[in-house]
XYZ file of C-alpha atoms in Angstrom:
543
model
C 0.000 0.000 0.000
C 1.419 3.383 -1.033
C 1.316 6.149 1.556
C 1.087 9.917 1.531
C 0.852 12.498 4.291
C -2.549 13.712 3.145
C -5.046 12.214 0.692
C -7.701 14.523 -0.785
C -10.868 13.202 -2.404
C -11.998 15.407 -5.285
C -10.185 18.105 -7.222
C -12.414 21.186 -7.116
C -11.162 24.603 -6.065
C -11.237 23.784 -2.339
C -9.374 20.515 -2.808
C -6.692 22.095 -5.014
C -6.214 25.095 -2.705
C -5.746 22.759 0.257
C -3.398 20.550 -1.747
C -1.281 23.504 -2.904
C -1.017 25.066 0.558
C -0.152 21.754 2.200
C 2.405 20.950 -0.505
C 4.139 24.285 -0.003
C 4.515 23.377 3.678
C 6.288 20.139 2.859
C 3.376 17.686 2.957
C 3.297 14.777 0.529
C -0.190 15.184 -0.955
C -2.244 12.932 -3.204
C -5.382 14.282 -4.885
C -7.796 11.608 -6.128
C -10.223 12.713 -8.841
C -12.787 10.256 -10.211
C -13.204 12.076 -13.546
C -10.722 12.203 -16.402
C -9.728 15.797 -15.650
C -9.078 17.834 -12.512
C -10.928 21.000 -11.551
C -14.404 19.999 -10.398
C -16.802 22.740 -11.501
C -13.901 24.572 -13.176
C -13.917 23.089 -16.660
C -12.532 24.866 -19.696
C -13.223 23.521 -23.185
C -11.366 24.519 -26.330
C -13.255 24.718 -29.631
C -16.541 24.875 -27.721
C -19.273 25.532 -28.669
C -17.541 26.161 -32.019
C -13.969 25.930 -33.371
C -11.756 28.770 -32.154
C -13.775 29.493 -29.001
C -12.598 28.776 -25.447
C -15.374 28.425 -22.880
C -15.593 27.910 -19.138
C -18.416 25.397 -19.290
C -19.592 25.647 -15.670
C -18.099 28.238 -13.293
C -16.418 31.227 -14.874
C -15.943 34.239 -12.609
C -13.278 34.439 -9.871
C -13.995 37.497 -7.662
C -14.360 35.339 -4.538
C -11.014 33.647 -5.113
C -9.098 36.839 -5.917
C -10.664 38.548 -2.894
C -10.665 35.463 -0.671
C -8.374 34.198 2.100
C -6.309 31.784 0.000
C -5.245 34.060 -2.851
C -2.802 36.377 -1.013
C -0.538 33.488 -0.004
C -0.687 31.855 -3.434
C -0.749 34.945 -5.678
C 2.972 35.243 -6.457
C 3.337 31.535 -7.165
C 0.270 31.532 -9.403
C 1.571 34.522 -11.333
C 4.902 32.767 -11.851
C 2.963 29.876 -13.301
C 1.162 32.089 -15.785
C -2.154 32.826 -14.085
C -3.158 36.297 -15.270
C -6.455 37.828 -14.170
C -8.338 40.182 -16.472
C -10.807 42.623 -14.988
C -13.067 45.554 -15.800
C -14.269 48.660 -14.018
C -17.840 47.580 -14.856
C -18.442 44.238 -13.125
C -22.252 44.243 -13.155
C -25.178 45.636 -15.109
C -28.878 45.116 -15.681
C -31.134 45.452 -18.719
C -34.883 45.869 -18.170
C -37.608 45.173 -20.708
C -38.520 48.856 -21.059
C -34.975 49.755 -22.105
C -33.825 50.931 -18.683
C -30.254 49.985 -17.835
C -28.046 50.397 -14.799
C -24.391 49.604 -14.226
C -22.353 48.933 -11.098
C -18.865 50.434 -11.409
C -15.769 50.106 -9.262
C -15.940 53.918 -9.274
C -18.392 54.778 -6.497
C -19.279 58.163 -7.980
C -19.939 56.708 -11.425
C -22.382 54.197 -9.957
C -24.041 56.839 -7.789
C -24.430 59.266 -10.690
C -26.015 56.585 -12.848
C -28.481 55.597 -10.120
C -29.378 59.233 -9.508
C -30.125 59.626 -13.199
C -32.659 56.806 -12.854
C -34.156 58.020 -9.584
C -32.879 61.053 -7.657
C -31.619 60.063 -4.246
C -30.596 56.508 -5.102
C -27.020 57.669 -5.662
C -26.831 58.886 -2.072
C -28.405 55.602 -0.960
C -25.610 53.732 -2.777
C -22.929 55.853 -1.169
C -24.565 55.410 2.217
C -24.747 51.641 1.846
C -21.068 51.390 0.936
C -20.106 53.600 3.866
C -22.365 52.079 6.505
C -21.988 48.439 5.546
C -18.334 49.016 4.690
C -17.653 49.936 8.306
C -18.832 46.485 9.387
C -18.038 44.504 6.265
C -14.819 43.149 7.763
C -16.957 41.254 10.294
C -19.127 39.757 7.546
C -16.143 38.792 5.397
C -14.310 37.450 8.452
C -17.281 35.209 9.250
C -17.005 33.782 5.729
C -13.264 33.162 6.147
C -13.092 31.839 9.715
C -13.656 28.389 11.154
C -16.693 29.402 13.192
C -16.642 26.313 15.432
C -13.261 27.207 16.896
C -11.622 29.602 19.304
C -11.072 31.872 16.305
C -14.819 31.907 15.774
C -15.360 32.817 19.413
C -12.758 35.585 19.126
C -14.549 36.967 16.090
C -17.800 37.087 18.038
C -16.078 38.785 20.970
C -14.450 41.325 18.642
C -17.840 42.171 17.147
C -19.373 42.565 20.589
C -16.577 44.851 21.783
C -16.769 47.064 18.722
C -20.538 47.282 18.363
C -21.707 46.921 21.929
C -24.567 44.722 23.062
C -27.341 46.582 21.252
C -25.190 47.200 18.185
C -24.376 43.501 17.970
C -28.050 42.623 18.272
C -28.889 45.130 15.542
C -26.151 43.784 13.262
C -27.437 40.243 13.785
C -30.958 41.396 12.973
C -29.786 43.070 9.755
C -27.927 39.881 8.823
C -31.236 37.992 8.924
C -33.191 40.504 6.843
C -34.648 39.471 3.461
C -33.215 41.347 0.484
C -36.638 42.543 -0.687
C -37.187 44.461 2.550
C -33.696 45.986 2.449
C -33.836 46.927 -1.241
C -37.267 48.540 -0.997
C -36.289 50.476 2.122
C -32.956 51.654 0.760
C -33.631 52.426 -2.913
C -36.701 54.234 -4.201
C -36.150 53.429 -7.892
C -36.592 50.120 -9.664
C -33.257 50.518 -11.486
C -31.138 50.116 -8.363
C -33.293 47.268 -7.069
C -33.075 45.482 -10.416
C -29.303 46.005 -10.564
C -28.672 44.370 -7.191
C -31.446 41.807 -6.624
C -30.366 39.214 -9.246
C -27.043 38.723 -7.461
C -28.865 36.973 -4.616
C -29.366 34.073 -7.008
C -25.611 33.607 -7.240
C -25.842 32.089 -3.766
C -28.969 30.115 -4.606
C -31.282 32.410 -2.642
C -34.311 34.524 -3.465
C -35.276 38.061 -2.381
C -37.680 36.760 0.285
C -35.173 34.437 1.972
C -33.893 35.282 5.440
C -30.291 36.451 5.252
C -30.476 37.359 1.572
C -29.936 41.068 2.309
C -26.574 40.272 3.889
C -25.530 38.212 0.871
C -26.715 41.019 -1.414
C -24.590 43.575 0.444
C -21.531 41.314 0.591
C -21.627 40.610 -3.152
C -22.329 44.244 -4.046
C -19.407 45.448 -1.942
C -17.101 42.758 -3.343
C -17.973 43.768 -6.905
C -17.614 47.488 -6.149
C -14.199 46.965 -4.587
C -12.732 44.158 -6.681
C -14.615 43.924 -9.949
C -15.368 40.542 -11.537
C -12.070 39.036 -12.748
C -11.544 36.052 -15.009
C -8.298 34.168 -15.641
C -6.884 34.713 -19.104
C -7.391 31.574 -21.157
C -10.032 30.155 -18.816
C -10.244 28.620 -15.363
C -8.074 25.720 -16.512
C -5.079 28.021 -16.007
C -5.789 28.158 -12.261
C -6.338 24.390 -12.116
C -3.048 23.742 -13.926
C -1.137 26.142 -11.688
C -2.471 24.716 -8.419
C -1.871 21.176 -9.662
C 1.651 22.195 -10.685
C 2.409 23.413 -7.166
C 1.417 19.974 -5.836
C 3.405 18.023 -8.414
C 6.529 20.167 -8.153
C 6.544 19.538 -4.392
C 6.536 15.774 -4.998
C 2.805 15.232 -4.667
C 0.369 13.852 -7.194
C -2.952 14.805 -8.790
C -4.440 11.579 -10.113
C -7.443 11.522 -12.429
C -9.523 8.414 -12.979
C -9.012 7.609 -9.291
C -12.485 6.947 -7.895
C -12.512 6.593 -4.101
C -15.089 4.136 -2.785
C -14.348 4.302 0.929
C -12.368 6.062 3.629
C -10.314 3.503 5.545
C -10.829 3.909 9.290
C -8.853 2.088 11.978
C -9.272 2.649 15.710
C -11.535 5.620 15.030
C -9.037 7.419 12.791
C -8.914 7.878 9.015
C -5.881 5.962 7.769
C -6.361 6.211 4.012
C -8.725 5.462 1.163
C -9.837 2.512 -0.932
C -10.240 3.051 -4.674
C -12.959 1.382 -6.706
C -10.341 -0.732 -8.463
C -9.224 -2.180 -5.111
C -6.094 -0.086 -4.585
C -5.473 0.936 -0.968
C -3.687 4.220 -0.274
C -2.514 5.208 3.184
C -2.710 8.687 4.736
C -0.253 9.432 7.530
C -1.847 12.707 8.675
C -5.364 12.705 7.340
C -7.970 12.592 4.603
C -9.931 15.535 3.137
C -13.219 14.757 1.389
C -14.615 17.367 -1.015
C -18.030 15.737 -1.347
C -21.653 16.193 -0.300
C -22.811 15.091 3.175
C -24.686 12.096 1.744
C -21.644 10.970 -0.223
C -19.480 11.276 2.885
C -21.690 9.578 5.449
C -23.541 7.021 3.310
C -20.841 6.071 0.793
C -17.332 6.877 1.971
C -18.169 6.093 5.614
C -20.830 3.438 5.019
C -21.382 1.324 8.160
C -18.551 3.133 9.991
C -19.455 2.688 13.706
C -17.741 5.902 14.854
C -20.311 7.991 12.940
C -23.271 8.757 15.251
C -26.696 7.814 13.974
C -27.826 11.398 14.545
C -25.201 12.601 12.064
C -26.333 10.144 9.403
C -29.930 11.223 9.952
C -28.903 14.874 9.583
C -26.987 14.083 6.395
C -30.061 12.362 5.020
C -32.058 15.575 5.612
C -29.497 17.800 3.861
C -31.320 19.688 1.111
C -30.288 20.795 -2.352
C -31.432 23.980 -4.003
C -32.801 24.842 -7.410
C -31.182 23.455 -10.510
C -29.102 25.461 -12.941
C -29.026 25.605 -16.718
C -26.288 27.020 -18.942
C -26.347 28.189 -22.534
C -23.109 29.022 -24.333
C -23.185 31.113 -27.497
C -20.393 31.508 -30.028
C -20.888 34.699 -32.036
C -19.214 36.088 -35.140
C -19.036 39.517 -33.488
C -19.497 40.894 -29.965
C -23.067 41.339 -28.717
C -24.664 44.658 -29.694
C -26.784 45.817 -26.787
C -29.846 47.750 -27.953
C -29.657 50.225 -25.077
C -26.571 51.658 -23.378
C -24.249 49.631 -25.613
C -21.100 51.571 -24.727
C -21.313 50.565 -21.062
C -23.018 47.184 -21.272
C -20.552 45.938 -23.901
C -17.758 46.384 -21.330
C -19.684 44.869 -18.410
C -18.651 41.458 -17.075
C -22.122 40.207 -16.098
C -25.402 41.730 -17.287
C -28.689 40.452 -15.871
C -31.693 40.631 -18.169
C -34.678 40.666 -15.825
C -38.087 42.280 -15.281
C -36.704 43.617 -11.984
C -37.044 42.770 -8.309
C -40.583 41.435 -8.665
C -39.484 39.441 -11.703
C -36.677 37.804 -9.745
C -39.129 36.908 -6.970
C -41.626 35.486 -9.461
C -39.021 33.342 -11.222
C -37.705 31.980 -7.906
C -41.244 31.161 -6.763
C -42.083 29.399 -10.005
C -38.889 27.336 -9.963
C -39.409 26.431 -6.303
C -42.808 25.067 -7.352
C -41.070 22.988 -10.071
C -42.335 25.160 -12.910
C -40.265 26.471 -15.785
C -40.248 30.229 -15.099
C -42.159 32.245 -17.669
C -39.550 35.030 -17.470
C -36.363 33.729 -15.831
C -33.505 35.926 -14.712
C -30.942 35.666 -17.518
C -27.339 35.890 -16.353
C -25.387 37.142 -19.371
C -21.694 36.704 -18.769
C -19.324 38.355 -21.251
C -15.902 36.855 -20.482
C -14.562 37.792 -23.916
C -15.117 41.465 -23.066
C -12.413 41.007 -20.418
C -10.348 38.296 -22.112
C -10.376 38.526 -25.929
C -8.156 35.426 -26.197
C -11.282 33.309 -25.690
C -12.754 34.098 -29.115
C -11.436 34.402 -32.691
C -10.412 37.885 -33.834
C -13.532 40.008 -34.118
C -15.723 37.349 -32.493
C -17.926 37.409 -29.445
C -19.417 35.027 -26.884
C -22.075 34.852 -24.215
C -21.914 32.674 -21.091
C -25.541 32.368 -19.999
C -26.702 30.972 -16.673
C -30.302 30.312 -15.590
C -30.276 29.869 -11.838
C -34.034 29.413 -11.454
C -34.412 26.054 -13.172
C -36.204 23.087 -11.556
C -34.437 19.753 -11.735
C -37.671 17.883 -12.414
C -40.186 20.347 -13.910
C -43.832 19.466 -13.495
C -45.120 22.233 -15.726
C -44.464 25.511 -17.486
C -45.518 28.751 -15.807
C -46.122 30.277 -19.245
C -48.179 27.313 -20.413
C -46.265 27.020 -23.690
C -43.871 24.109 -23.161
C -44.926 20.500 -22.593
C -42.471 19.194 -19.982
C -43.590 15.582 -20.398
C -42.549 13.434 -17.457
C -40.124 16.116 -16.225
C -36.974 14.488 -17.570
C -34.503 16.927 -19.116
C -34.309 15.626 -22.661
C -32.274 17.541 -25.259
C -35.566 18.576 -26.861
C -36.936 20.064 -23.613
C -33.650 21.868 -22.934
C -33.612 23.322 -26.440
C -37.200 24.549 -26.209
C -36.540 26.298 -22.915
C -33.295 27.764 -24.295
C -35.292 29.083 -27.263
C -37.575 30.959 -24.855
C -34.598 32.449 -23.048
C -32.825 33.560 -26.223
C -36.030 34.991 -27.647
C -36.340 37.204 -24.570
C -32.646 38.082 -24.710
C -32.984 39.137 -28.361
C -35.109 42.046 -27.076
C -31.904 43.406 -25.540
C -29.215 42.274 -28.038
C -29.828 43.241 -31.660
C -27.432 40.787 -33.308
C -28.181 37.753 -31.151
C -29.609 35.832 -34.119
C -27.597 37.292 -36.995
C -24.204 36.812 -35.303
C -24.874 33.363 -33.842
C -22.296 30.786 -34.926
C -23.318 27.909 -32.651
C -24.726 27.208 -29.219
C -24.527 24.574 -26.499
C -27.277 23.943 -23.956
C -26.512 22.275 -20.618
C -29.486 21.175 -18.513
C -29.598 20.489 -14.757
C -29.451 16.773 -15.549
C -26.279 17.365 -17.589
C -24.727 19.170 -14.621
C -25.474 16.274 -12.297
C -23.985 13.791 -14.752
C -20.855 15.902 -15.142
C -20.182 16.333 -11.417
C -21.593 14.109 -8.673
C -21.465 17.020 -6.186
C -24.007 18.958 -8.272
C -26.946 16.915 -7.024
C -30.177 17.737 -8.876
C -28.190 20.209 -10.955
C -27.712 22.478 -7.930
C -24.504 24.408 -8.748
C -24.022 25.293 -5.071
C -23.920 21.718 -3.689
C -26.731 22.366 -1.248
C -29.297 25.000 -0.382
C -27.787 28.082 1.273
C -30.947 29.035 3.109
C -30.222 30.074 6.665
C -30.678 26.670 8.316
C -27.858 25.330 6.115
C -25.512 28.305 6.223
C -22.829 29.817 8.480
C -22.942 28.033 11.878
C -25.262 25.365 10.475
C -23.363 24.394 7.324
C -23.510 21.659 6.385
C -25.571 20.409 9.343
C -26.195 21.378 12.949
C -25.124 17.868 13.997
C -21.850 18.146 12.109
C -20.940 21.808 11.571
C -17.524 22.980 10.507
C -14.966 20.798 8.791
C -13.775 18.227 11.312
C -15.820 15.041 11.489
C -16.431 12.478 14.208
C -13.655 10.422 12.596
C -10.246 11.695 13.720
C -8.065 12.801 10.826
C -11.008 13.197 8.433
C -12.045 16.662 7.259
C -15.082 17.600 5.200
C -14.517 20.393 2.628
C -16.173 21.755 -0.504
C -19.199 23.869 -1.357
C -21.413 21.805 0.946
C -19.388 23.072 3.914
C -18.760 26.516 5.417
C -18.560 29.127 3.929
C -20.537 27.570 1.104
C -20.359 27.860 -2.684
C -18.300 30.079 -4.946
C -14.716 29.826 -6.103
C -13.093 31.253 -2.985
C -11.366 28.012 -1.980
C -12.038 29.050 1.615
C -12.952 25.675 3.103
C -9.843 24.090 1.616
C -7.765 26.970 2.957
C -9.232 26.679 6.459
C -8.571 22.957 6.676
C -5.074 23.273 5.231
C -4.233 25.831 7.911
C -5.757 23.540 10.524
C -3.471 20.686 9.454
C -0.424 22.896 9.088
C -0.876 24.017 12.647
C -2.705 27.314 12.385
C -6.133 28.184 13.649
C -8.326 25.375 14.756
C -5.949 22.530 15.646
C -6.098 23.036 19.388
C -9.271 25.083 19.429
C -11.862 22.553 18.405
C -15.243 22.924 20.079
C -16.588 19.507 19.112
C -16.430 18.254 22.688
C -19.212 20.722 23.546
C -21.438 19.686 20.667
C -24.064 16.930 20.879
C -22.867 13.637 19.444
């Protein structure tokens, strides 16, 4: 049996960040990836959807990684390995059906002026939000980058209490639980500002009525305003290759086609893994599993007696959110936006939506397993930041539909027969046709410049990555009962498990989805000897 210091199951962003950080500290690391390529939800395809086009098929945008806790320590090494981030001063925009547009700029005054033009006073509201929330934003970002079930988590709480006082802390906690609809309507009088910000809630799998969605809305808005919406030149594969290179150059290994069937446990401690082909691999220090709770507790730890029955029951109750659908367009020229082309053509992500009420309606319809009649269309324009992704003079759109049921039972518009709810290519194409027809109201050359398209349904997402259960791109609902202190489960929060030497990482764990790599970073620092090793609170938690 071969042995390594640390064995990591999965090769998504959290797994690769952990592997790179551990490797740089002298650990012998093995990453086991079941698929034929590393990267998890980071998958870059050349000549897709047409020859000459490079497309990030699933995840695309890296603001959470560039602004997250892992990037500062890895930045210089990644740059030496050729990772170059391209950015824009216009990270976000919105296009409404009546021709109204709004743009979020990294220039506070530019954003404020634009919002004032739409509705006087909303510019001051934007400035006020950045100032007021900005004064406390370090606490919110720290909560998303700290192991909450640790002494560090307790210190963070104490720091907040000292700074804000008892009533201030209570008020901050109350604001953190507020739904986005209430915050947006109270803060901004015009629909333009509300429409600009509200679709970003969906990038965490939430809706405007969900508790805690206002906090997520503020965090994302501030992150975009401060850091833009960067993409790696040449696609996310460049980051995957660089992180994998750090591991390999340190003597470690990133193995593809290595499907782990079980974590090997002896005397209550993880000692290695068993591959599906029968190979046994030892782990001297520990095992990291970047999987869902069900995969961990019902597959990798099947029949393991050290796992409490209450934990298995909690894992069985773990919920997944709405499905996701992606449409990739190769175009012979860049998109020509009908309104406000000069700004929208330079914007990283433009949402085409009826506005705040439209976002709410689409979320409600998808939650009821209906195809939304007017879904929020996430129009990513990576080629506007990185022209190397398209042929000279060409254009591309990376479209995401975050309000898509995994098993539709009907169509809210009454136009599409969903059959038995299975995502056939025909059903996916018909729904994509609806989306592109609506988008053509905003982009004049959407039809005339189209070279080819690719449609990826929620079922396709699940087939491509076993962590994307039901096509949920966030590996589990991020509603409040499965977020922060309760992610992934109240019976097993944090990253340590009841099995010594076994850590749970990935989007299903704190701080949740996105490409920050934060859970991998937290566990790597735990193993290296930083925060968390001697500060575990598990002994005070119910077993």
